[in-house]
Short mmCIF file of C-alpha atoms and ligand atoms in Angstrom, two decimals:
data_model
loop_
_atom_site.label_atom_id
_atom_site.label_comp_id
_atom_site.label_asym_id
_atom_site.label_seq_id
_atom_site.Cartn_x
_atom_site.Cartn_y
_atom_site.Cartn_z
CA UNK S 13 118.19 130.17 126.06
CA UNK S 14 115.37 132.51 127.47
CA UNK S 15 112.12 132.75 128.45
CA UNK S 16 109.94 135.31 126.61
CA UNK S 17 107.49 137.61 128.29
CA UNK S 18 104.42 139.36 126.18
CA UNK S 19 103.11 142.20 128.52
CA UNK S 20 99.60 144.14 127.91
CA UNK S 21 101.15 144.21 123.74
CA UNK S 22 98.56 146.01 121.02
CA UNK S 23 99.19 146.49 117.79
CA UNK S 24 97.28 148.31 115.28
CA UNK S 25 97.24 149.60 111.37
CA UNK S 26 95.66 152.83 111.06
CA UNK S 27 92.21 152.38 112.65
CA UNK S 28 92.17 148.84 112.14
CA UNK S 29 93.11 147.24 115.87
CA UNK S 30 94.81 143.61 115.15
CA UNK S 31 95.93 142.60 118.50
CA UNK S 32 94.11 143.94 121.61
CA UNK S 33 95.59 143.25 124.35
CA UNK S 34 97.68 140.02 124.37
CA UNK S 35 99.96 139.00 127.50
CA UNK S 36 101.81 135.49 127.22
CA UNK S 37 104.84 133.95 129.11
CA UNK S 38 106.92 131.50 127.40
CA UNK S 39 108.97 129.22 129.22
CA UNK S 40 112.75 129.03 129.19
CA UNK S 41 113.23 126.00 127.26
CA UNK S 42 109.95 125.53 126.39
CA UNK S 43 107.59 125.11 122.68
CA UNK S 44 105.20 127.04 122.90
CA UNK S 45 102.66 127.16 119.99
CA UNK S 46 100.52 130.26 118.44
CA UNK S 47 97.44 128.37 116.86
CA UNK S 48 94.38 130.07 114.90
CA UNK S 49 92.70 130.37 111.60
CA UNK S 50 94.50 132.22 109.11
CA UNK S 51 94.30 136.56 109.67
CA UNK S 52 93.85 135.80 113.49
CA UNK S 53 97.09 137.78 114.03
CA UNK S 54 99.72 134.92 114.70
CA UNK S 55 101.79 136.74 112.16
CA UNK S 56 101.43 139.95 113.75
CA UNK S 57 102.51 138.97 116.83
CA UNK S 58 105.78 136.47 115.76
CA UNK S 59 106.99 139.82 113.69
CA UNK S 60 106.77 141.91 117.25
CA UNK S 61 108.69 139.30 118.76
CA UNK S 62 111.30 139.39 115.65
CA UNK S 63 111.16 142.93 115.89
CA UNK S 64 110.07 143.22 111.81
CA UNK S 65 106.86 145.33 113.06
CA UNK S 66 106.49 147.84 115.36
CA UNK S 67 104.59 147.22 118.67
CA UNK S 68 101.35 150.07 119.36
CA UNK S 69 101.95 149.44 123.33
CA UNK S 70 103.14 147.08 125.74
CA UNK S 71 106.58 145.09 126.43
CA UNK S 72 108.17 142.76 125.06
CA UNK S 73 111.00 140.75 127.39
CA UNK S 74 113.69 138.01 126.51
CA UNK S 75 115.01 136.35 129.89
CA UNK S 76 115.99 139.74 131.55
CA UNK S 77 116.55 142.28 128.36
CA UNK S 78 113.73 144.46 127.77
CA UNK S 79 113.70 144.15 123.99
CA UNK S 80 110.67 145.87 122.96
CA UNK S 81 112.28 148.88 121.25
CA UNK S 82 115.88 146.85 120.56
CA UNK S 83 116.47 146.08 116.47
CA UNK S 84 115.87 142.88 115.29
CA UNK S 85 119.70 141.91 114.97
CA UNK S 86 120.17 142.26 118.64
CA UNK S 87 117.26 140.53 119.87
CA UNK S 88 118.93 137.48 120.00
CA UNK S 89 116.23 135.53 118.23
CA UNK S 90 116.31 133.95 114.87
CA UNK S 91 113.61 133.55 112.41
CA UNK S 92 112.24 130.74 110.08
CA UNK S 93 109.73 131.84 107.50
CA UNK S 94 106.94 129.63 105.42
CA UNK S 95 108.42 130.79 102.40
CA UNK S 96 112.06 129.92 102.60
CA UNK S 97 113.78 133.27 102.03
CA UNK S 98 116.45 131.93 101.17
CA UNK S 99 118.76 134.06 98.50
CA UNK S 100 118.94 132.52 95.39
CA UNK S 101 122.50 133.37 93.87
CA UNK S 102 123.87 132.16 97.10
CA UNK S 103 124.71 128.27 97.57
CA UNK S 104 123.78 126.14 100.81
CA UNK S 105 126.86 126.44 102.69
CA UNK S 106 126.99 130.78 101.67
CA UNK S 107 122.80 130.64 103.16
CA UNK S 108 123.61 128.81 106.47
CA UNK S 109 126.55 131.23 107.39
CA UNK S 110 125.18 134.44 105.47
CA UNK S 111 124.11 136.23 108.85
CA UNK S 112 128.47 134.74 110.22
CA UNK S 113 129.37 136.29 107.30
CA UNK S 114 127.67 139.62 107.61
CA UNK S 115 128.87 139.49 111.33
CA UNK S 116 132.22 139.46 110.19
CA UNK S 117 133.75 135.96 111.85
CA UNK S 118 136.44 134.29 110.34
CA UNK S 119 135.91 132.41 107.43
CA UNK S 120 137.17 129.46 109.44
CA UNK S 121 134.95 129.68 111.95
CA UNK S 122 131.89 129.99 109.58
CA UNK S 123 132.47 127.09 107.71
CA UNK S 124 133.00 124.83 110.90
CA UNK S 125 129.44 126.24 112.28
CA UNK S 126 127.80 125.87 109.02
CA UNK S 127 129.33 122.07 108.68
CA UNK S 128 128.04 121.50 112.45
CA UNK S 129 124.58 122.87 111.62
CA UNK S 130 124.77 120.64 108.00
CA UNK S 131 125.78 117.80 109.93
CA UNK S 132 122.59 118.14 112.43
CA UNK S 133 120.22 118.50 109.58
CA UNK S 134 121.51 116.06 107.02
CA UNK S 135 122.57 119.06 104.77
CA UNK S 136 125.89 117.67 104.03
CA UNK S 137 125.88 116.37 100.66
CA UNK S 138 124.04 119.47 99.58
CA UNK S 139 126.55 122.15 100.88
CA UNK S 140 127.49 123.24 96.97
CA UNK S 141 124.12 123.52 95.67
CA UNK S 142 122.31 126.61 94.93
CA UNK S 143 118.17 126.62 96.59
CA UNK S 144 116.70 126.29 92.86
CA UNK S 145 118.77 122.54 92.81
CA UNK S 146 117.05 121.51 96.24
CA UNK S 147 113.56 120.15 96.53
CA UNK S 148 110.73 122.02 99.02
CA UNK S 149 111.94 119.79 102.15
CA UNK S 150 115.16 121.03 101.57
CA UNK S 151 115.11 124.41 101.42
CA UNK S 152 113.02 124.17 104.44
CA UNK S 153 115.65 122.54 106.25
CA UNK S 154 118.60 125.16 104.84
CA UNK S 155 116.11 127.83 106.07
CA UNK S 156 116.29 126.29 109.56
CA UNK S 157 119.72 125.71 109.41
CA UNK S 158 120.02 129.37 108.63
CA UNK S 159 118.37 129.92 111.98
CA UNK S 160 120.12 127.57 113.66
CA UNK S 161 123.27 128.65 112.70
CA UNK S 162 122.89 132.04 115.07
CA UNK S 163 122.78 130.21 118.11
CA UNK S 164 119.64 132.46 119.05
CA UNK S 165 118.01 132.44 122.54
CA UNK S 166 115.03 131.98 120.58
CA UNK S 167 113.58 130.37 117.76
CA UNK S 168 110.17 132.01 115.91
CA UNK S 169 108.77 129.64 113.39
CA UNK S 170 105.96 131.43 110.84
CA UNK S 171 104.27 128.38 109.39
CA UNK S 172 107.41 126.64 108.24
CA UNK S 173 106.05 123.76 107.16
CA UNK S 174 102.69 125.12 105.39
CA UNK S 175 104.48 124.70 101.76
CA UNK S 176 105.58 120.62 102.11
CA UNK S 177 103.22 118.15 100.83
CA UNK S 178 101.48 116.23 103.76
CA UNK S 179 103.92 113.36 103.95
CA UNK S 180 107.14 116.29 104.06
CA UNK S 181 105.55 117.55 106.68
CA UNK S 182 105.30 114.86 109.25
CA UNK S 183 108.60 114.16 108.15
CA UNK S 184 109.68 117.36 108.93
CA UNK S 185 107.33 117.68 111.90
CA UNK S 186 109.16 114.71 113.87
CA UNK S 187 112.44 116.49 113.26
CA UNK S 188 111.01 119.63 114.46
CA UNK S 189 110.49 117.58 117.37
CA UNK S 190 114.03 115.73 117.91
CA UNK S 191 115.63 119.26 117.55
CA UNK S 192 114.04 120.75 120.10
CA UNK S 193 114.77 117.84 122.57
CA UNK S 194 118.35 117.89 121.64
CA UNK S 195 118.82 122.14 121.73
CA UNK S 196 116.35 123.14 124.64
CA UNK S 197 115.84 126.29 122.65
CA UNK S 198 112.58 128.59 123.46
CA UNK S 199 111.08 127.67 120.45
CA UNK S 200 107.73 130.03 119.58
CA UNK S 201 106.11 128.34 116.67
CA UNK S 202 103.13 129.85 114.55
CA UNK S 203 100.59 127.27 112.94
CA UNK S 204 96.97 127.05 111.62
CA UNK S 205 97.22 123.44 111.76
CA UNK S 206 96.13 122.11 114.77
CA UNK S 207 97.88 118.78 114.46
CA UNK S 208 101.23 120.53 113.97
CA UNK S 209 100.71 122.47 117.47
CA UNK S 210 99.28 119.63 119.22
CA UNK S 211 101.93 116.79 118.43
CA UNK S 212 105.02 119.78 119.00
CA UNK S 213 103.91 122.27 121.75
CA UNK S 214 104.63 121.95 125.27
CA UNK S 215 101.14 124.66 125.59
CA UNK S 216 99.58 125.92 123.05
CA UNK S 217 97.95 129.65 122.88
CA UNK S 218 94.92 129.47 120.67
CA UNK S 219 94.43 133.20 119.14
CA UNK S 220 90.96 133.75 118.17
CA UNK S 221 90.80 137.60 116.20
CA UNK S 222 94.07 138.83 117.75
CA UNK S 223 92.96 137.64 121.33
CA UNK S 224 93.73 134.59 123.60
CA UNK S 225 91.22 132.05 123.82
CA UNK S 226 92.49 129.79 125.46
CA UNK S 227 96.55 128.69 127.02
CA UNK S 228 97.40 125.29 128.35
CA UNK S 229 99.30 121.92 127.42
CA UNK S 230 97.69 119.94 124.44
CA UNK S 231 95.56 117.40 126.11
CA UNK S 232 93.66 120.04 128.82
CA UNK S 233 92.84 122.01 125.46
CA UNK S 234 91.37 119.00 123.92
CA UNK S 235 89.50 117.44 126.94
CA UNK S 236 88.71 120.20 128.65
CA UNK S 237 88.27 123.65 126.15
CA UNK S 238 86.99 126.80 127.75
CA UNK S 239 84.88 127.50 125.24
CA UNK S 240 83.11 126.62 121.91
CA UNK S 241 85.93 128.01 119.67
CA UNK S 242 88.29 125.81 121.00
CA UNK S 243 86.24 122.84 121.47
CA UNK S 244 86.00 123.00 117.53
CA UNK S 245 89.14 124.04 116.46
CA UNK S 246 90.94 121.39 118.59
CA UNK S 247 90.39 118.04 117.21
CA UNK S 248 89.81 116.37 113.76
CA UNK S 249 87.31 115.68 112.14
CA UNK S 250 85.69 118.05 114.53
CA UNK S 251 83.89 118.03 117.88
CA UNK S 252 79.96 117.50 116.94
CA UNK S 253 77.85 120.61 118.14
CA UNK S 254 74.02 119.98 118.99
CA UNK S 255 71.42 122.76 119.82
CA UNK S 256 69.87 121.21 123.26
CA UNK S 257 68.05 122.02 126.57
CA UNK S 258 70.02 122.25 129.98
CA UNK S 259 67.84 121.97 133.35
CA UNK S 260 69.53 121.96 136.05
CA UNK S 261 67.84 121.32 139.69
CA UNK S 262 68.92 119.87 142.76
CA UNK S 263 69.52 116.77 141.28
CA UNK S 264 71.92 117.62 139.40
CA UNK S 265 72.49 118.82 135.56
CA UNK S 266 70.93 116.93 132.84
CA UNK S 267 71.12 117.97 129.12
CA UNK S 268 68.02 116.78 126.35
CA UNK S 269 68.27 116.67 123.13
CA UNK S 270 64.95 115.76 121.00
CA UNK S 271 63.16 113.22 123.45
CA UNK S 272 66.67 112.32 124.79
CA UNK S 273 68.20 112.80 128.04
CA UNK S 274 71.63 113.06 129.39
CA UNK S 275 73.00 113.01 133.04
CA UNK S 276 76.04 115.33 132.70
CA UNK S 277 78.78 113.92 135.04
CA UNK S 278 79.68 116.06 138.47
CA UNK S 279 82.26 117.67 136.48
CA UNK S 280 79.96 119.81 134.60
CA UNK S 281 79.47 123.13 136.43
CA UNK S 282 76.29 124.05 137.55
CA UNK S 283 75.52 127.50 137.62
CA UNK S 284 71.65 128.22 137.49
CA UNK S 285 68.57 126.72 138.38
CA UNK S 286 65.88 126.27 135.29
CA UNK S 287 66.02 125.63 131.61
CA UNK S 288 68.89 127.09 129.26
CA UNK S 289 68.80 126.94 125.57
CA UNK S 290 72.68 125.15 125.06
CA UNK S 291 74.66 123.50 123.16
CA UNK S 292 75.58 120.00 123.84
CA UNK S 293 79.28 119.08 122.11
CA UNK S 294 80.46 115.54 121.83
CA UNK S 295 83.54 114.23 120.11
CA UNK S 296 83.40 111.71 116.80
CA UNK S 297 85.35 109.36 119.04
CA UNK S 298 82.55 109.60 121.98
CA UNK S 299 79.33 108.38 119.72
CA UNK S 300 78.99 105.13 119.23
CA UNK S 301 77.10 103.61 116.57
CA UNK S 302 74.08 100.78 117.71
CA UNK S 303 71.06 99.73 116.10
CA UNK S 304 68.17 101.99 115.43
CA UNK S 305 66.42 102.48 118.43
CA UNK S 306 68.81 101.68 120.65
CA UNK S 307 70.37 104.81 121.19
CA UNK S 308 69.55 108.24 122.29
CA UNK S 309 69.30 109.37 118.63
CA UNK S 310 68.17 108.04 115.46
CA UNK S 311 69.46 108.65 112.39
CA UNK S 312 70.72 107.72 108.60
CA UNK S 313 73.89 107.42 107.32
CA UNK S 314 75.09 109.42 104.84
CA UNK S 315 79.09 108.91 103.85
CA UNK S 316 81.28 106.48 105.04
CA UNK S 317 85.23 107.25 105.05
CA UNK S 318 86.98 104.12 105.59
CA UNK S 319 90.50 104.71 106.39
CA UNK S 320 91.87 101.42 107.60
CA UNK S 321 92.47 102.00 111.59
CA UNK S 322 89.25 104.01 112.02
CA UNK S 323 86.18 105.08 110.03
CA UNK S 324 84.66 108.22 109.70
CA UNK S 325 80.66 108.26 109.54
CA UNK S 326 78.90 111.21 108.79
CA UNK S 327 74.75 110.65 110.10
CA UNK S 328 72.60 112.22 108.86
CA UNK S 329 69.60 113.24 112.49
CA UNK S 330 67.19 115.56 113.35
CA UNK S 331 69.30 117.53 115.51
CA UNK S 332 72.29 117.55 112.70
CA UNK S 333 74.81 116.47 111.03
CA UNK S 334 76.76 113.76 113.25
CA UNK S 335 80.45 112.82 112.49
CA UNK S 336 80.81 109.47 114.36
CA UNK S 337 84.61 107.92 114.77
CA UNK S 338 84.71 103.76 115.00
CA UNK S 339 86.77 100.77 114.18
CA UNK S 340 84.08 98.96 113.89
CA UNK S 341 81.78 99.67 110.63
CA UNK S 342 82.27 96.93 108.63
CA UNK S 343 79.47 96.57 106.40
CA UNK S 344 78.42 100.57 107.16
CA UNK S 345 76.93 101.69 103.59
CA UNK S 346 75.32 105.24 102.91
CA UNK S 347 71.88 105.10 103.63
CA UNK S 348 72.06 102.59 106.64
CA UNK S 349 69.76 103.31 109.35
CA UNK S 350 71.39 103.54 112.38
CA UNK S 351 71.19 104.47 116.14
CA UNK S 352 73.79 106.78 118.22
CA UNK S 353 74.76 106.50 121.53
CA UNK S 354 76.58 109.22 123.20
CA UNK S 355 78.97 109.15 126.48
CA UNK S 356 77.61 111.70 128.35
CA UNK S 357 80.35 111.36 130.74
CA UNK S 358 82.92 112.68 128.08
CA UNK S 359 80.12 115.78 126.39
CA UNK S 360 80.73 119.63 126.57
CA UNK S 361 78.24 121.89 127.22
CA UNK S 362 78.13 125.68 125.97
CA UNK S 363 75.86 128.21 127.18
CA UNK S 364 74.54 131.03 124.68
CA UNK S 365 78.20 132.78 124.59
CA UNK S 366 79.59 130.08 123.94
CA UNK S 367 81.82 129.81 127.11
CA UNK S 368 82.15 126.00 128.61
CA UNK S 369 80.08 124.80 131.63
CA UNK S 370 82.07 121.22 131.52
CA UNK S 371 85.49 121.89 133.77
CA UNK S 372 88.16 119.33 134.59
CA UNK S 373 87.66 116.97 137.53
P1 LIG W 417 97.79 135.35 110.57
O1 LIG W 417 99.26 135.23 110.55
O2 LIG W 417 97.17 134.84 111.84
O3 LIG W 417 97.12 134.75 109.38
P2 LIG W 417 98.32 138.19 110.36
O4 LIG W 417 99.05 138.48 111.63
O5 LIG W 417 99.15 138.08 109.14
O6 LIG W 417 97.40 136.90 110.56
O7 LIG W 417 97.26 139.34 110.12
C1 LIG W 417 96.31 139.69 111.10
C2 LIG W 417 95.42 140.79 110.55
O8 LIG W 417 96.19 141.95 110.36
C3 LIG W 417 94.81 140.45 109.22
O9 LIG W 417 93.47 140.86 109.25
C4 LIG W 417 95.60 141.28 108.24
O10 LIG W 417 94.81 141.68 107.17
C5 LIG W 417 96.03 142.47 109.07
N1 LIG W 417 97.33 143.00 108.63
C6 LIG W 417 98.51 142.35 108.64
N2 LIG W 417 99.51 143.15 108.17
C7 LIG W 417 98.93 144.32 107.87
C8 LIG W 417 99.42 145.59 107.34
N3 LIG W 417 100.71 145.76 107.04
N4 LIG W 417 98.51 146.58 107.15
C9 LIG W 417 97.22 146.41 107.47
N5 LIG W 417 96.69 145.27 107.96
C10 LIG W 417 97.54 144.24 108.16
MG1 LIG W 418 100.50 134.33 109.14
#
């Protein structure tokens, strides 16, 4: 086990820069997630770590060992790719202990690490098979057990459970989870999905074109994001975004929207005195749905998802599209009228750059 530490690192191809200038610490012991949209560089960086790309500057440090220039086999890491790479001519048992094999141990010694690592994943009865007999779960798992297998100090997930269909992968997911708690590896895991970072990370590092937007544990990303990019990639369906008008005076900081007014709470910051064109950003789960009138905003509904525990209702208002989250919409048809309250003690505010006024109490 090791902690990893990601000093001043670039990387580019050609003229083309991909990561500017990233630096991260990752816990001994700790899951740490890499989240973005897809070409954001989470790739880029894992392969660094791995040592399967070159870095363009910077350091790159496991516990002590300066590892930046060191070849991948001696890294002391272990790698678990979204598409399996497993070898196909080669069964289960010959995958797990390829990288024992190719270190030369005993051939008694691989097969008791590859039964303990079988044993751990539920790979047992499928030690004689060959990856084209297993089905996409299970490959996944010998591909873990592959990593697993090299007692690394760290593990470096790419995506590994983008391929699974959606019920596979909270299966997978929770047993992500478990091994973790039972090994205590450094476990550096790169997703797009932001359910997948925010149910497994310890913090999560939210890359936004090859730089960090924002670092911290899942819950201060999704109550309190730093900015606009993060307020909307966090969270699903997504936070609600509304242009609006900030004036802020002695009094304190209000926000309006159309006709509508909004104390922000003390925790918003207050940085200028006057009128700022903003935008106000409220989560599904913080509108609540009332008659029309009765709220701060009037609108018209325009699809219902009902999904058993909770509803999804998309309303249609002057100031935009709002997705409203409730339990209680029985009898909610497209085309109701409808009013919308919103908690103004739990709304975001973002100035023109986008950077967060709203900061944690
Ligand atoms: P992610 O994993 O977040 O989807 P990547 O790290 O794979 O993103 O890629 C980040 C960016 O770097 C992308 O714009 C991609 O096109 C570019 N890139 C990746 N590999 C290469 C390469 N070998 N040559 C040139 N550009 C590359
Ligand atoms: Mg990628």
């Amino acid at each position: 086990m090791a902690s990893v530490d990601i000093k001043n690192i670039k990387k580019s191809y050609g003229a083309v820069q991909v990561i500017g200038d990233l630096s991260l610490s990752v816990d001994d012991g700790s899951f740490c997630a890499l989240l973005g949209p897809s070409g954001c560089g989470k790739s880029t960086l894992l392969r660094m770590i791995a040592g399967l790309e070159e870095v363009s500057g910077g350091s790159i440090h496991i516990g002590e060992r300066d590892i930046t220039f060191e070849e991948p086999a001696k890294r002391k890491v272990a790698m678990v790719f979204q598409n399996y790479a497993l070898y196909p001519h080669l069964t289960v048992r010959q995958n797990v202990a390829f990288s024992l094999s190719l270190a030369g141990l005993p051939k008694a010694e691989q097969n008791s690490r590859a039964d303990a690592v079988a044993k751990m994943l539920q790979l047992e009865p499928l030690m004689d098979r060959r990856p084209a007999q297993l089905s996409g779960g299970q490959r996944q798992r010998v591909a873990i057990g592959r990593a697993l297998v090299r007692d690394p100090q760290v593990f470096l997930f790419d995506e590994p459970l983008s391929n699974l269909d959606a019920l596979l992968r909270v299966q997978m997911r929770l047993e992500l989870a478990k091994l973790h708690n039972d090994l205590k590896t450094t476990m550096i895991y790169v997703t797009h999905d932001q359910v997948e970072a925010m149910t497994l990370a310890d913090k999560i590092v939210v890359l936004d074109r090859g730089e960090i937007s924002q670092v911290g544990r899942p819950w201060d990303l999704y109550n309190t994001p730093d900015n606009r990019f993060v307020a909307g990639f966090i969270g699903s369906p997504s936070m609600n975004f509304l242009p609006a008008q900030a004036q802020s005076s002695a009094a304190g900081l209000s926000v309006s929207i159309g006709t509508a007014t909004l104390s922000l709470p003390p925790r918003a910051v207050q940085s200028f005195i006057g009128t700022q064109a903003v935008e106000l950003g409220i989560r599904p789960e913080d509108v609540q749905l009332t008659a029309p009138g009765a709220g701060q905003i009037d609108g018209k509904s325009t699809v219902v998802e009902y999904l058993g525990n909770t509803t999804y209702a998309y309303i249609d208002t002057a100031h935009g599209m709002i997705t409203v989250e409730t339990s209680s919409a029985a009898g909610l048809t497209a085309g109701t009228a409808v009013g919308l309250t919103l908690a103004a003690d739990k709304a975001h505010v973002f100035d023109a750059s986008g950077k967060a006024w709203t900061k944690a109490a």
